[in-house]
Every structure is written in structure tokens, then in C-alpha cells.
Coordinates of C-alpha atoms and ligand atoms in Angstrom, one line a residue:
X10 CA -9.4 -69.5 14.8
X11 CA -10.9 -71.5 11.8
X12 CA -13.1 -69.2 9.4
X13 CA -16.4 -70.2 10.4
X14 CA -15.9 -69.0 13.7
X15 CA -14.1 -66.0 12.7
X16 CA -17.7 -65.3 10.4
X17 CA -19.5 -66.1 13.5
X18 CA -17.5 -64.0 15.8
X19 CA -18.3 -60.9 14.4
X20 CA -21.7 -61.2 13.5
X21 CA -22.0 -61.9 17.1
X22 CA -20.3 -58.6 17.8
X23 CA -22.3 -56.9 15.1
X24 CA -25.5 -58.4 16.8
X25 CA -24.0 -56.4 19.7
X26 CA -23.0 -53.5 19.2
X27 CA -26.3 -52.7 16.8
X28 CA -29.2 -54.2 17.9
X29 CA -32.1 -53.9 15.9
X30 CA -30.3 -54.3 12.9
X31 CA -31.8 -56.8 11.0
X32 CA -31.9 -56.5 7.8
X33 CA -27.8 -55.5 8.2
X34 CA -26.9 -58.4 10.0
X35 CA -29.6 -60.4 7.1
X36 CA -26.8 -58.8 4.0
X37 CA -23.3 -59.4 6.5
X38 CA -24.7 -63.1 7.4
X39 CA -24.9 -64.1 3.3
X40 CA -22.1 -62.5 2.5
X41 CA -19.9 -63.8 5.5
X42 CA -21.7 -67.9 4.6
X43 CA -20.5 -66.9 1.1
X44 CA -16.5 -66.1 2.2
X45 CA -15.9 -69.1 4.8
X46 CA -13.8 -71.1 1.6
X47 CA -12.2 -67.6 1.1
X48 CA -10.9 -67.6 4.4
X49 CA -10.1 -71.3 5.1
X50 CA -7.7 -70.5 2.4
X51 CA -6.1 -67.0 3.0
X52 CA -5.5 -66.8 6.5
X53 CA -4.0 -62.9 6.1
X54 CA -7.6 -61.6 5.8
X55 CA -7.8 -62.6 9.4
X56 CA -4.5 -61.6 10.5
X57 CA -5.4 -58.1 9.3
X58 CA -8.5 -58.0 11.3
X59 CA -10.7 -57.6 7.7
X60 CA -14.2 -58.9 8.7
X61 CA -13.9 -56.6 12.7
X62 CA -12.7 -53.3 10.0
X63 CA -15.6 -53.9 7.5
X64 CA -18.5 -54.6 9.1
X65 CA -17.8 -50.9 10.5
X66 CA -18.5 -47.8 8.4
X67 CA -16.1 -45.5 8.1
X68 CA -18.5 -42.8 9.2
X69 CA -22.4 -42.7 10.0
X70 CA -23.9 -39.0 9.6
X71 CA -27.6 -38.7 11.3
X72 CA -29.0 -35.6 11.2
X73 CA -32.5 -33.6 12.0
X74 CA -34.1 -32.4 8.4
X75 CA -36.5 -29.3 9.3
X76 CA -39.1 -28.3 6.5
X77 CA -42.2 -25.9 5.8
X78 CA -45.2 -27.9 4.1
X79 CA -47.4 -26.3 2.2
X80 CA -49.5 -25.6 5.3
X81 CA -46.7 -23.8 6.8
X82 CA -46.7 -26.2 9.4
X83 CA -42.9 -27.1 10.6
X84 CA -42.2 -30.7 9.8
X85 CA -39.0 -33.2 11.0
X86 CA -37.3 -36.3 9.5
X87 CA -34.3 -37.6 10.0
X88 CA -31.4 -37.9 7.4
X89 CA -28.7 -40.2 6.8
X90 CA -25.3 -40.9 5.2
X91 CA -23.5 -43.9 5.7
X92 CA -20.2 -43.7 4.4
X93 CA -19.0 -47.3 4.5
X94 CA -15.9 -47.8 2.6
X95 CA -13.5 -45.3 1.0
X96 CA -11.2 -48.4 0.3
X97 CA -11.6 -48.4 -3.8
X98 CA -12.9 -45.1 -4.9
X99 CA -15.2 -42.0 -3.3
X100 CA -18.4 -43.5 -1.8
X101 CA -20.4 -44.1 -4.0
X102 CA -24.6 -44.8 -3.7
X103 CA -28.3 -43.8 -3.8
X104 CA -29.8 -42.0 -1.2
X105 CA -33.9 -43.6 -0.4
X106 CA -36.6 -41.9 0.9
X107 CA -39.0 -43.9 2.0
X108 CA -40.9 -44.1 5.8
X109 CA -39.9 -47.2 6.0
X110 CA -35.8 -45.9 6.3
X111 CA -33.8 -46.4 9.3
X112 CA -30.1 -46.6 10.5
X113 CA -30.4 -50.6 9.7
X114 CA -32.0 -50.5 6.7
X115 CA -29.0 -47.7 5.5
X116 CA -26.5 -50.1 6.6
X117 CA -27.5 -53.6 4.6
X118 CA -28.0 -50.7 1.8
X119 CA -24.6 -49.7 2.0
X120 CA -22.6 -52.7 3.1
X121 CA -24.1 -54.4 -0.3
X122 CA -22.9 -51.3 -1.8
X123 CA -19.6 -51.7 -0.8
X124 CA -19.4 -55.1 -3.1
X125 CA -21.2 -53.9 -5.6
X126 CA -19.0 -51.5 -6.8
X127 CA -15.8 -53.6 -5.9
X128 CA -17.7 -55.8 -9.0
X129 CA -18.2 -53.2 -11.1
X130 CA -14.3 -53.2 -11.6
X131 CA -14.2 -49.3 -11.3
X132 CA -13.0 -47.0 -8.7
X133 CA -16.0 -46.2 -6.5
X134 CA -16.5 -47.0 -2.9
X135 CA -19.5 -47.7 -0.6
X136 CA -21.8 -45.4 0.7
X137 CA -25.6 -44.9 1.1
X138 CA -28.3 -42.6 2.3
X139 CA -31.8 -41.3 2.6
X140 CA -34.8 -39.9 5.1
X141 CA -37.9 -41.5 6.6
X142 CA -39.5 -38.8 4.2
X143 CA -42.7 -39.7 2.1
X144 CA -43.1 -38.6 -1.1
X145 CA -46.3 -40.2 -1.5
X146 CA -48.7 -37.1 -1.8
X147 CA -46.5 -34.4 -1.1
X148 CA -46.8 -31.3 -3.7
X149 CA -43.6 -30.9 -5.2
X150 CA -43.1 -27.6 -3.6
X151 CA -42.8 -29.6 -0.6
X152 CA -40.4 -32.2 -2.0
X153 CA -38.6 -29.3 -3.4
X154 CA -38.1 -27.7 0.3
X155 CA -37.6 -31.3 2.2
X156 CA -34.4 -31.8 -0.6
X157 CA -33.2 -28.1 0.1
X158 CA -33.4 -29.0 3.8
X159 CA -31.8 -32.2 3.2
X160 CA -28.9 -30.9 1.2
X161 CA -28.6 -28.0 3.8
X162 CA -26.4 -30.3 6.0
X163 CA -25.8 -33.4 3.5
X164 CA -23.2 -30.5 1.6
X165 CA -20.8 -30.4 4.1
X166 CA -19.9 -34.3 3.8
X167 CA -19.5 -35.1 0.0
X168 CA -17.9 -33.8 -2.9
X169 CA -16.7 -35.1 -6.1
X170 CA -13.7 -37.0 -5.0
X171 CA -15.1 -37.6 -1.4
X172 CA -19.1 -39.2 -1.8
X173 CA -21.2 -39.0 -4.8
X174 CA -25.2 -39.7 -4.1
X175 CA -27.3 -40.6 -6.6
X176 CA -31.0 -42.2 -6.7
X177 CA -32.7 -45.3 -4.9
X178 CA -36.4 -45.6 -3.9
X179 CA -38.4 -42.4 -3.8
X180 CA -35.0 -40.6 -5.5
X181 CA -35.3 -40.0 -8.8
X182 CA -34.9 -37.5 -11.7
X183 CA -37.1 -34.8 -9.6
X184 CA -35.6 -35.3 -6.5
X185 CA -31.9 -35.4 -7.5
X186 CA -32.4 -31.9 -9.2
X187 CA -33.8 -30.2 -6.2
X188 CA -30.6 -31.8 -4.5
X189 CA -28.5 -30.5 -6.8
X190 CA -29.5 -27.3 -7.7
X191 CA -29.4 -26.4 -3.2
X192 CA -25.6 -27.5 -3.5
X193 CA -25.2 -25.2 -6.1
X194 CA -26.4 -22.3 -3.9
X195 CA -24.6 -23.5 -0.9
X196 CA -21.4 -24.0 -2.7
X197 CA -21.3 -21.6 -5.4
X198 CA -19.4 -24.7 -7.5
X199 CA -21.3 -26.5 -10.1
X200 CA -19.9 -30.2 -9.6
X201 CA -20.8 -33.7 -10.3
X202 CA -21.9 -34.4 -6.5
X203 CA -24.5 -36.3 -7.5
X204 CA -25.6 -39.0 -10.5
X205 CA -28.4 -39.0 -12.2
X206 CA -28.3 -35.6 -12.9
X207 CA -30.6 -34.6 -16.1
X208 CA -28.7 -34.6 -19.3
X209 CA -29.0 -31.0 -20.1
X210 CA -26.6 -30.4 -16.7
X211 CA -24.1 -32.9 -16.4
X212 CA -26.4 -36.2 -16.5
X213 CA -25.2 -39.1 -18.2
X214 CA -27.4 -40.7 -21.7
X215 CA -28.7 -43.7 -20.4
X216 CA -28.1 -43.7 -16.5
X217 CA -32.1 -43.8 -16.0
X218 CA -32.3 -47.0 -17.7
X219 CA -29.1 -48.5 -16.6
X220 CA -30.1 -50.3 -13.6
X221 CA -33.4 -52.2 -15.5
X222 CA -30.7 -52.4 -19.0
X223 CA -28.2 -53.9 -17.1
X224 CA -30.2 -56.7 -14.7
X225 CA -31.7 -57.8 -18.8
X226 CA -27.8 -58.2 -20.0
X227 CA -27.2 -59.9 -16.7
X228 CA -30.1 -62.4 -17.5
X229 CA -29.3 -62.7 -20.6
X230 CA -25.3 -63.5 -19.5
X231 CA -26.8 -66.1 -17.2
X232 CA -29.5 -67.8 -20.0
X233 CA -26.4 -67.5 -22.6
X234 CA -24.1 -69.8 -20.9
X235 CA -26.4 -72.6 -20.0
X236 CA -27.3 -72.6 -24.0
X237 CA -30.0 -70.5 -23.6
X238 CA -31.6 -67.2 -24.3
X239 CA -33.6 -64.3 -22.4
X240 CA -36.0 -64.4 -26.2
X241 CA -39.0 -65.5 -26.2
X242 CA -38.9 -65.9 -21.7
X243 CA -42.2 -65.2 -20.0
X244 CA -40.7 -62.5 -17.3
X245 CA -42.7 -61.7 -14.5
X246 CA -41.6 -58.5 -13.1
X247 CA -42.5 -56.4 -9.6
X248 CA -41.9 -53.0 -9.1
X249 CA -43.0 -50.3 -11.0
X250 CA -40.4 -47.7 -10.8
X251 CA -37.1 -47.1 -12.1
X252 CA -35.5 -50.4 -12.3
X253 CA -38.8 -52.5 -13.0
X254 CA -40.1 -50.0 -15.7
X255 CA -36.3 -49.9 -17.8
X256 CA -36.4 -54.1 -17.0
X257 CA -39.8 -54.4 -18.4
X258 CA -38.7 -51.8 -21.7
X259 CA -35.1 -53.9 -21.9
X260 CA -37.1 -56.9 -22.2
X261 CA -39.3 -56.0 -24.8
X262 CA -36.6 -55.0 -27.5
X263 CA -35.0 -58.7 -26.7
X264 CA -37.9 -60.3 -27.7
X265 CA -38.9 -61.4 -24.2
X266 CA -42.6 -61.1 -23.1
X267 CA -42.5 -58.6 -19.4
X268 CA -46.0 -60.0 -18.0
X269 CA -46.5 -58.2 -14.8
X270 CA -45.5 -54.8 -12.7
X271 CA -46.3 -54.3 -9.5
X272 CA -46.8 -51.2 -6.7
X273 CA -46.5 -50.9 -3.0
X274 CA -50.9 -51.0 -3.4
X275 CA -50.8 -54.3 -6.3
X276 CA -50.5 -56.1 -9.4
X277 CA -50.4 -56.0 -12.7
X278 CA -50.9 -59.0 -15.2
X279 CA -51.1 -58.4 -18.9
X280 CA -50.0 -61.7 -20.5
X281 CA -49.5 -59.6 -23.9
X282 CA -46.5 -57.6 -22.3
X283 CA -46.6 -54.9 -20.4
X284 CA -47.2 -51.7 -22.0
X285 CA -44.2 -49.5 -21.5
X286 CA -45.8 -46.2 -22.7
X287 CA -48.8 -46.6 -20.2
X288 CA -46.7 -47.6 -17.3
X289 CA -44.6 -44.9 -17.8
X290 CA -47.5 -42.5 -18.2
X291 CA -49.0 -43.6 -14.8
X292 CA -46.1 -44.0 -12.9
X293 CA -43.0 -42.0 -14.1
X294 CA -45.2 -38.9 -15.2
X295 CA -48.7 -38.9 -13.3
X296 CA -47.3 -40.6 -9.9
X297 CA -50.2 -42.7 -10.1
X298 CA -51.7 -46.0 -9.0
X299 CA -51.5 -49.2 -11.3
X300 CA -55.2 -49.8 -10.7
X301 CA -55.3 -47.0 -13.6
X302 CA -53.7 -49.4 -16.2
X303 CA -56.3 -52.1 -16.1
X304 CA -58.9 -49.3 -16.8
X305 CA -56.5 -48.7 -19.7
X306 CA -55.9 -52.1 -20.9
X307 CA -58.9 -54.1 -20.5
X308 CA -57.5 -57.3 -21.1
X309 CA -55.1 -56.8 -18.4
X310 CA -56.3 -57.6 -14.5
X311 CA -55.1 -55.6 -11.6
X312 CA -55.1 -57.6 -8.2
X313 CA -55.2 -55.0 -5.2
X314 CA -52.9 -55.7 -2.8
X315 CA -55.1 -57.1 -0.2
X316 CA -55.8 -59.9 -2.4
X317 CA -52.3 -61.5 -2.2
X318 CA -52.3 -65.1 -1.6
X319 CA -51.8 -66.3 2.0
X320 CA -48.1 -65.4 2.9
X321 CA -46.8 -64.4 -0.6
X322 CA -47.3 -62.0 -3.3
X323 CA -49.8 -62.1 -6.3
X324 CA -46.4 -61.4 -8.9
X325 CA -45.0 -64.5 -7.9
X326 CA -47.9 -66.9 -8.2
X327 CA -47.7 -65.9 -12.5
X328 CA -46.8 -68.5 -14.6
X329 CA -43.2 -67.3 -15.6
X330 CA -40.1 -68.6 -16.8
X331 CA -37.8 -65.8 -15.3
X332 CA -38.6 -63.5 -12.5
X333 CA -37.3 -60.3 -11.9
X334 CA -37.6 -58.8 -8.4
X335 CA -37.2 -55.1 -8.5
X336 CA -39.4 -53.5 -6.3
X337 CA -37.8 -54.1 -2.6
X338 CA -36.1 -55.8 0.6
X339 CA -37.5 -59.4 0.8
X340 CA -40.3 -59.3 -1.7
X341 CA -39.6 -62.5 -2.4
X342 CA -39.9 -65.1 0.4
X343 CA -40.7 -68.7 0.9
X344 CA -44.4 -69.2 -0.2
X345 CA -43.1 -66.9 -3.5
X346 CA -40.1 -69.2 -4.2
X347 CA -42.4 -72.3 -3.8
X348 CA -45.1 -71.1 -6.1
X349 CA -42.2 -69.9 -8.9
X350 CA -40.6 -73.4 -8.2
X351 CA -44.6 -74.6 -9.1
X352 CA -44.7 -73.3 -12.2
X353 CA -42.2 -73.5 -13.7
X354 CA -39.8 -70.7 -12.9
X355 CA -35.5 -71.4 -14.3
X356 CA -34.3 -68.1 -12.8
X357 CA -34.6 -65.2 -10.3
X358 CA -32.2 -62.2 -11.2
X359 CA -32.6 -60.3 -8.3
X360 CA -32.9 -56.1 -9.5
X361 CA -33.8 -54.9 -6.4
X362 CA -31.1 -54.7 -3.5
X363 CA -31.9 -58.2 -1.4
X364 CA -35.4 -59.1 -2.6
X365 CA -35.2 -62.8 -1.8
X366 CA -35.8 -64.2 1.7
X367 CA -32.3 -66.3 3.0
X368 CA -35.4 -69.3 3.2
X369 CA -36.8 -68.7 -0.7
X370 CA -33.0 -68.6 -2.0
X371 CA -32.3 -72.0 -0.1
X372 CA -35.4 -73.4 -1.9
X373 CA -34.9 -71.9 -5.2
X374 CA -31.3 -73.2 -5.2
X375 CA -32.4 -76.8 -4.0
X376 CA -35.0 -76.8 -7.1
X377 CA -32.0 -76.1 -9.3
X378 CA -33.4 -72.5 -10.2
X379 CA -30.9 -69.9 -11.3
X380 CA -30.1 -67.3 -9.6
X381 CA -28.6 -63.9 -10.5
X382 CA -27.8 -61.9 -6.7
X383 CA -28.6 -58.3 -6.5
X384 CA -25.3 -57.2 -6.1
X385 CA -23.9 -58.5 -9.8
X386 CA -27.6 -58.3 -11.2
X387 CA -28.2 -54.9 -10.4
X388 CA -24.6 -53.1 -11.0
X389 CA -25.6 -51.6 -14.1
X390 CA -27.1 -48.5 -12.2
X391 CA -24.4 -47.6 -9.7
X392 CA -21.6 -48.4 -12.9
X393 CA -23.3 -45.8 -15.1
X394 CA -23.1 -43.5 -12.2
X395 CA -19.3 -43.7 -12.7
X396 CA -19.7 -43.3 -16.0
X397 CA -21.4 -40.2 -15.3
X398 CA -18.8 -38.9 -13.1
X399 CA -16.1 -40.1 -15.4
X400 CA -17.7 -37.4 -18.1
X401 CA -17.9 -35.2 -15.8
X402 CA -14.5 -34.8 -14.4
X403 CA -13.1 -34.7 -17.9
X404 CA -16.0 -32.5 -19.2
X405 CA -16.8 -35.0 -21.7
X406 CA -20.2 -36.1 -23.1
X407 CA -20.8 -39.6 -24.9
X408 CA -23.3 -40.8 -26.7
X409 CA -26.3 -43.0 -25.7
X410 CA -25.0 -45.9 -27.8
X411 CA -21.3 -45.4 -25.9
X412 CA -22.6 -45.9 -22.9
X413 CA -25.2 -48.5 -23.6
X414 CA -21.8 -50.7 -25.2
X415 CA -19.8 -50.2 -22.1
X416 CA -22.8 -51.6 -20.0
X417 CA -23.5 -54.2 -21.6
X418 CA -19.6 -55.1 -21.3
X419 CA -19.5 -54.1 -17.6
X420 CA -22.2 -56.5 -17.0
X421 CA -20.3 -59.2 -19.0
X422 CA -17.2 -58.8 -17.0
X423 CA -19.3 -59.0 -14.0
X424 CA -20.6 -62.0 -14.8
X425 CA -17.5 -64.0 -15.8
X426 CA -15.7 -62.7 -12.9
X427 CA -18.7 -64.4 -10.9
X428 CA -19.1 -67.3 -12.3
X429 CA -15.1 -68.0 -12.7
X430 CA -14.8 -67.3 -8.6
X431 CA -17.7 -69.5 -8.7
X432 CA -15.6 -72.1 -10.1
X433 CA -12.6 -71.3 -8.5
X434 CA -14.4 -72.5 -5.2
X435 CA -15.3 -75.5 -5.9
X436 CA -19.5 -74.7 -6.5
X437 CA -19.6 -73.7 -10.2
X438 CA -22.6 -71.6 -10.8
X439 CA -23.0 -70.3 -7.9
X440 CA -23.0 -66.7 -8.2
X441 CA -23.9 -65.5 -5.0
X442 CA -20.7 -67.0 -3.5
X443 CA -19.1 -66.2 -6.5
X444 CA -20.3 -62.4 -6.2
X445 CA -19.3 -62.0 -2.7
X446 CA -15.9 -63.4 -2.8
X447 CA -14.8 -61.6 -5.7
X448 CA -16.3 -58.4 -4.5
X449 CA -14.7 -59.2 -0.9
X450 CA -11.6 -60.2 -2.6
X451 CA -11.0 -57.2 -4.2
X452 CA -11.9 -54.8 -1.4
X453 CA -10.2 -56.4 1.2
X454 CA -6.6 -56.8 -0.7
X455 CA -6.7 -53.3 -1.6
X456 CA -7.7 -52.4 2.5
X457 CA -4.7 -54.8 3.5
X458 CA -2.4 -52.6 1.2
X459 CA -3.7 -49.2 2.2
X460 CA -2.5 -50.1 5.7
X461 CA -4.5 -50.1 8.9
X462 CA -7.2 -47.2 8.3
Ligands
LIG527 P1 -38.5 -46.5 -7.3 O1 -38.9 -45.6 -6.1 O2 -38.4 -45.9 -8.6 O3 -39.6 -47.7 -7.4 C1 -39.8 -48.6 -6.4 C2 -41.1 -49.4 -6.8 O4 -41.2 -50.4 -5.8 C3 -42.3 -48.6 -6.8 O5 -43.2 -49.1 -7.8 C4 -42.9 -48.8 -5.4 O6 -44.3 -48.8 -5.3 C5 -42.4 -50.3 -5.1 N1 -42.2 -50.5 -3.7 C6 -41.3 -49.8 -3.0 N2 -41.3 -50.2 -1.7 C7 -42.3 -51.1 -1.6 C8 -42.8 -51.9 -0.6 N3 -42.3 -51.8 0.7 N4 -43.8 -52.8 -0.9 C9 -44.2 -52.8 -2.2 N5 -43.8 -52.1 -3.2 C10 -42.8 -51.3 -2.9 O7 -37.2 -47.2 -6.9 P2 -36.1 -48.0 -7.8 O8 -36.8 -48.6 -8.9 O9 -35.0 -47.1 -8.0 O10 -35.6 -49.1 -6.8 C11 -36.2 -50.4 -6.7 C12 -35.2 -51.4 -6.1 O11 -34.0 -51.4 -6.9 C13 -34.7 -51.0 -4.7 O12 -34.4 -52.2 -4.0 C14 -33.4 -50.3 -4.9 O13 -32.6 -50.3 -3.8 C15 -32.9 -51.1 -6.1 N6 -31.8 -50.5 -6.9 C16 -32.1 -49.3 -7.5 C17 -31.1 -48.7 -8.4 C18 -31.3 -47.5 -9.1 O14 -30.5 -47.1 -9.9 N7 -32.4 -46.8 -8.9 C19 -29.8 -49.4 -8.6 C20 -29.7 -50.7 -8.0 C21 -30.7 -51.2 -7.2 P3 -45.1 -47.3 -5.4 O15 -45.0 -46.9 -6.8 O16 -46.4 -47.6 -4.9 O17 -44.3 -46.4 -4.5
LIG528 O1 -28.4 -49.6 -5.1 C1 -27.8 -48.9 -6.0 O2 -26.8 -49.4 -6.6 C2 -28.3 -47.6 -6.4 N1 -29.3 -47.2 -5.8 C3 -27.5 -46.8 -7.3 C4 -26.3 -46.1 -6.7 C5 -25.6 -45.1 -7.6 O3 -24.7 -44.4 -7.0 O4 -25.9 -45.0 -8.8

């Protein structure tokens, strides 16, 4: 059968046999447009049923999460682990909680993952997790008992060698803690079974900025080779969390101006720079709202969420000259790519996992915008999280400025491996195609030699 339709064969059958699925069959139908030169020209991958063995995970744990709130009132949510692909290394990725979480929603999550850390160049495999549990006003006596109840049955399926959790939306420093300190109890071991652990208990210097860190480098990897430079770049930035607040600091100490942040109820736009210390103070620390930092910074404006333009998002109607989605899932669709194109916009790096619309990438590619793809962009975080476990297992600890240096070369490797497979295919530049053949590639040779598992 000729590659495009083997692609199209089984995203049919995944169509089929998950319905409902969409934003997993939206990550399997970029990367599969991506691989059709891939597999015009190896013919084994097909032979060796690849695409039918890893569109499947490996294993897909759902289970009932039962917690008191602080009412003593008995409360439910459902938990997930997907563990996608053992092929390179342990799984390996975040767990979110967030209400919008569901079985699909895991899946694009991990099957991006899966890539990801093929790119990364280390030995970690795919794997992601999380709850239809809301933080959002929760005491965190009650976040404390939901992650107790959450750990309760996650303990029995990972391990240091077997899956290794770490942070994602609604997952931070706080939450990964709890997580870990209920393993502990249940286990009686004290192991790395999680990253992002805090640094006084097996946490690695610089993982909490290494997602944000790395998507700058990336940017800056990008800029660098078309003669160019991330200094002095207007960078309008979404998100306020962990990836958008370490983007936003990143950005700062190269000179570049980090205009905007944004939260799930608006915007912020303070052509100045973003002030790290303030957003940081809101959101890391007080859990806030953003509305707070315009009462701080007067001559910044705050536009409330119901105030976004017709079809977009207030972020991307800034006047920027690199945009960095970091918040969430399609943040970034048509309207947005059109008003970037407008004014003036020469690259998206994508921080967060799939913000752009398949529509807004089409259009930002057709203006000739650049485009860095979430899963090269935003490898930083998951690559530290090796780190991490790498100190770990040989009970090592290095320094911020160790790690930092490795990043920054992890990213570069990243980069050139992209843009060379990029090359190699015939579209030079192209780094999405680039990104998810060499991050197939890699997976998929290793799955042919490990024999049909
Ligand atoms: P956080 O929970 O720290 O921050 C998420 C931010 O995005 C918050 O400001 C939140 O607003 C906003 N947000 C979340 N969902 C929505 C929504 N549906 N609509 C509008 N705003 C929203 O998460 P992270 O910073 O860790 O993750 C951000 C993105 O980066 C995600 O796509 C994640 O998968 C990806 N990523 C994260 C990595 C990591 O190491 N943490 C690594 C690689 C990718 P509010 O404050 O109001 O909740
Ligand atoms: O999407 C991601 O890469 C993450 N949320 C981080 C995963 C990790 O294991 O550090």
C-alpha cells in the first residue's frame, strides 16, 4: 500500500476504535501528514506494522479517585495513566489536573510525548497522566488529600525504571510533593518516582524553569540561523504559569522585551516587559487573578477575558515580533494566526503542547512565519526531568549552571537534528516535519529491533 494510504488507514481505524477522540486523532493526523516522505522511502516501517503498534498505548490505567473535602463531604474524579511507549526508556511525562481532562485529551498528551523524548536524545519513553480534578479554589488540605487519593492507586504502576510522573497544568511544586511524600508512606522507599521534586529532596536546580529556559534557547536556535537574534524581539506571551512565567524571565536576561501574560480569565499587556517578580507574586505564590497586576502596574491594561476579539484571543492581536504560546491546546487558531500575520509577527514557538490550530499553522506557514513545534520547542522540561532522574539514580547533585549548560545544548541538538531531517526531506525549515520524522525515526527503529512487543 503506498504511504498515504497506510497514514490514512489507521487514522481511520483510530477514528474507530476511539471515538470521541479528537484532540488524539488532531496530534496522530500532524504527525502521520509529517512521515508520508518517511515512509514512501522505508517501506520496513510498514512491513513491521509501526503506525497499527504506535497509535496503541502500551497500557491505559483509569481509575476512581475518592476524597474528603474540607466539608467532609465524599468527592470522586477520575484518574489516568497512559503509558504509551516503553520503546526508549521508562515512561516518562506530566500528569494534568485540570476539569477539562479526559481519556482523549491524555492520549494527544502522551502520544506527543512519545516524540518528544525520542528528540530529547535520552532514554525516556512516553507516558502521561492526570484527573478531571480542579485546583481552582480548593484549600490545600484538600489538594493535599485528592494527591494522597491519587497516589493511593497511581503507586502500584510506576517506579523508577518503569514510569516517572512529573508536572503539567494544575501540577506543580505543591502538588508533586503531596504525590510524593503518599508514595513514600505507601512504599516505605524513598525514590525518584516523580520530577520536579523540590531541591531539598531529590529535585533537580533548574527543572522549574526548564520548560520556559528551554522554548527561549529554542527561539533563539531558530532566530540564530536565519541571521538573527531573540534581543531586542517584542515577545508576546500567553499563559501565566510555569512555562509562560520562566519564558517571560528567560526573555528578559536576553535582552528581549516579554509584553504580555495571560490566564484562563485574561490578559495582560505591559509594553515595558512583564514584571517577573509581580507575576510571580500573583500567580506562583498568591494563586491569584492577573486582573491584580494592572492594579499593580498602572501603565499596564488587563483585558478580561470576555473582551476577546470575535473568534480569537486578545494576546494574539499585540503587536509582536515573536509569539510564544504557552498556556494550552489550540490557543492559537485561525483569526489569532491572521492578526499575528497582520502585524507583523516572524515566528511562533509553540511552549505549550499543540497550541496552534492545524488551520492557523497552514496560514502562518503560507505567510512565511517561523515556526518552532511544541514537541522540539518545549523539550527542555521533560529533558531536565531526566536530568533529574539521572542524579538521582547515581545520587549525584549538580549545580544550577551544570544543568542550565546541558539545556541549552540539549536544545541545540534538538534543533539541528530538526532542521537537518528537515533538509534531508527535501522542505528545509520545516521543523514540524523535521520534528516528527526524526522523533518517529528514532522510536520506530529501536521498536523494529526490540522485536514485536
Ligand atoms: P500551569 O498550570 O502552570 O499554567 C497554565 C497556564 O495556562 C495558567 O496561567 C492557566 O490559567 C492557563 N490556562 C490553562 N488552561 C487554560 C485554558 N483552557 N484557557 C485559558 N488559559 C488556560 O501549566 P504549565 O505552565 O505547566 O503548562 C502550560 C502548557 O505547557 C501546557 O500545554 C503543558 O502541557 C505544556 N508543557 C508543560 C511543561 C512543564 O514542564 N510544566 C513541559 C512541556 C509542556 P489560570 O492561571 O487561570 O489557571
Ligand atoms: O509536556 C511535558 O513535556 C511535560 N509536562 C513535562 C514532562 C516531564 O516528565 O517532565
Amino acid at each position: 500500500m503506498d504511504a498515504k494510504a497506510y497514514t490514512e488507514k489507521i487514522l481511520t481505524s483510530i477514528r474507530e476504535c476511539s471515538p470521541g477522540q479528537t484532540e488524539f486523532y488532531q496530534a496522530a493526523t500532524e504527525v502521520f501528514e509529517s512521515l508520508v516522505p518517511l515512509l514512501e522511502e522505508e517501506k520496513r516501517y510498514q512491513e513491521h506494522s509501526i503506525l497499527e503498534r504506535i497509535v496503541l498505548p502500551e497500557r491505559t490505567i483509569i481509575f476512581r479517585v475518592t476524597w474528603m473535602d474540607d466539608s467532609n463531604t465524599i468527592r470522586t474524579n477520575l484518574g489516568y495513566r497512559v503509558q504509551f511507549n516503553s520503546t526508549l526508556g521508562p515512561y516518562k511525562g506530566g500528569l494534568r489536573f485540570h476539569p477539562s481532562v479526559n481519556l482523549g485529551i491524555v492520549k494527544f498528551l502522551g502520544f506527543e510525548q512519545i516524540f518528544k523524548n525520542a528528540l530529547t536524545n535520552l532514554q525516556i519513553g512516553g507516558g502521561k497522566g492526570g484527573s478531571n480534578f480542579n485546583p481552582k479554589g480548593k484549600s490545600d488540605a484538600e489538594v493535599m488529600r485528592f494527591c494522597q487519593a491519587f497516589m493511593n492507586e497511581l503507586h502500584r504502576h510506576i517506579g523508577q525504571t518503569r514510569d516517572v510522573p512529573a508536572g503539567d497544568i494544575g501540577v506543580g511544586a505543591r502538588e508533586i510533593g503531596y504525590l510524593f511524600g503518599q508514595y513514600k508512606l505507601l512504599t516505605a522507599h524513598f525514590e525518584g518516582i516523580v520530577t520536579g521534586k523540590g531541591i531539598g529532596w531529590g529535585g533537580s536546580f533548574g527543572r522549574r524553569e526548564a520548560t520556559g529556559y528551554g522554548s527561549v534557547y529554542f527561539a533563539e536556535h531558530i532566530l540564530n540561523q536565519h541571521g538573527d537574534e531573540i534581543k531586542g524581539k517584542r515577545c508576546a506571551v500567553s499563559g501565566a504559569g510555569n512555562v509562560a512565567t520562566y519564558t517571560i524571565e528567560k526573555l528578559h536576561s536576553m535582552g528581549a522585551i516579554p509584553i504580555s501574560c495571560s490566564d484562563s480569565r485574561g490578559t495582560i499587556h505591559h509594553p515595558k516587559g512583564i514584571d517577573v517578580k509581580t507575576l510571580k507574586a500573583i500567580k506562583e505564590v498568591g494563586r491569584e487573578s492577573l486582573a491584580k497586576y494592572a492594579e499593580l502596574h498602572p501603565d499596564a491594561t488587563y483585558i478580561p477575558l470576555h473582551n476577546y476579539p470575535e473568534g480569537g484571543h486578545a494576546v494574539w492581536t499585540l503587536p509582536c515580533d515573536v509569539a510564544f504560546p504557552s498556556a494550552t491546546q489550540n490557543e492559537l487558531n485561525f483569526v489569532d494566526a491572521k492578526n499575528l500575520v497582520a502585524n507583523g509577527c516572524i515566528l511562533v514557538n509553540e511552549g505549550a503542547n499543540m497550541p496552534t490550530t492545524p488551520d492557523a499553522y497552514e496560514y502562518l506557514r503560507a505567510h512565511g512565519v517561523l515556526f518552532g513545534p511544541a514537541k522540539a520547542a518545549n523539550a527542555g522540561g521533560v529533558a531536565v526531568s531526566q536530568l533529574e532522574m539521572a542524579q538521582n539514580a547515581s545520587m549525584q547533585r549538580w549545580s544550577f549552571a551544570e544543568v542550565d549548560t546541558r539545556l541549552f545544548g540539549i536544545m541545540k541538538n534538538i534543533f539541528d537534528t530538526a532542521y537537518a531531517t528537515s533538509k534531508e526531506f527535501g522542505d528545509e525549515g520545516n521543523l514540524l516535519m523535521g520534528a516528527n520524522i526524526a522523533g518517529f525515526r528514532k522510536v520506530a527503529d529501536a521498536m523494529i529491533d526490540e522485536g514485536a512487543v
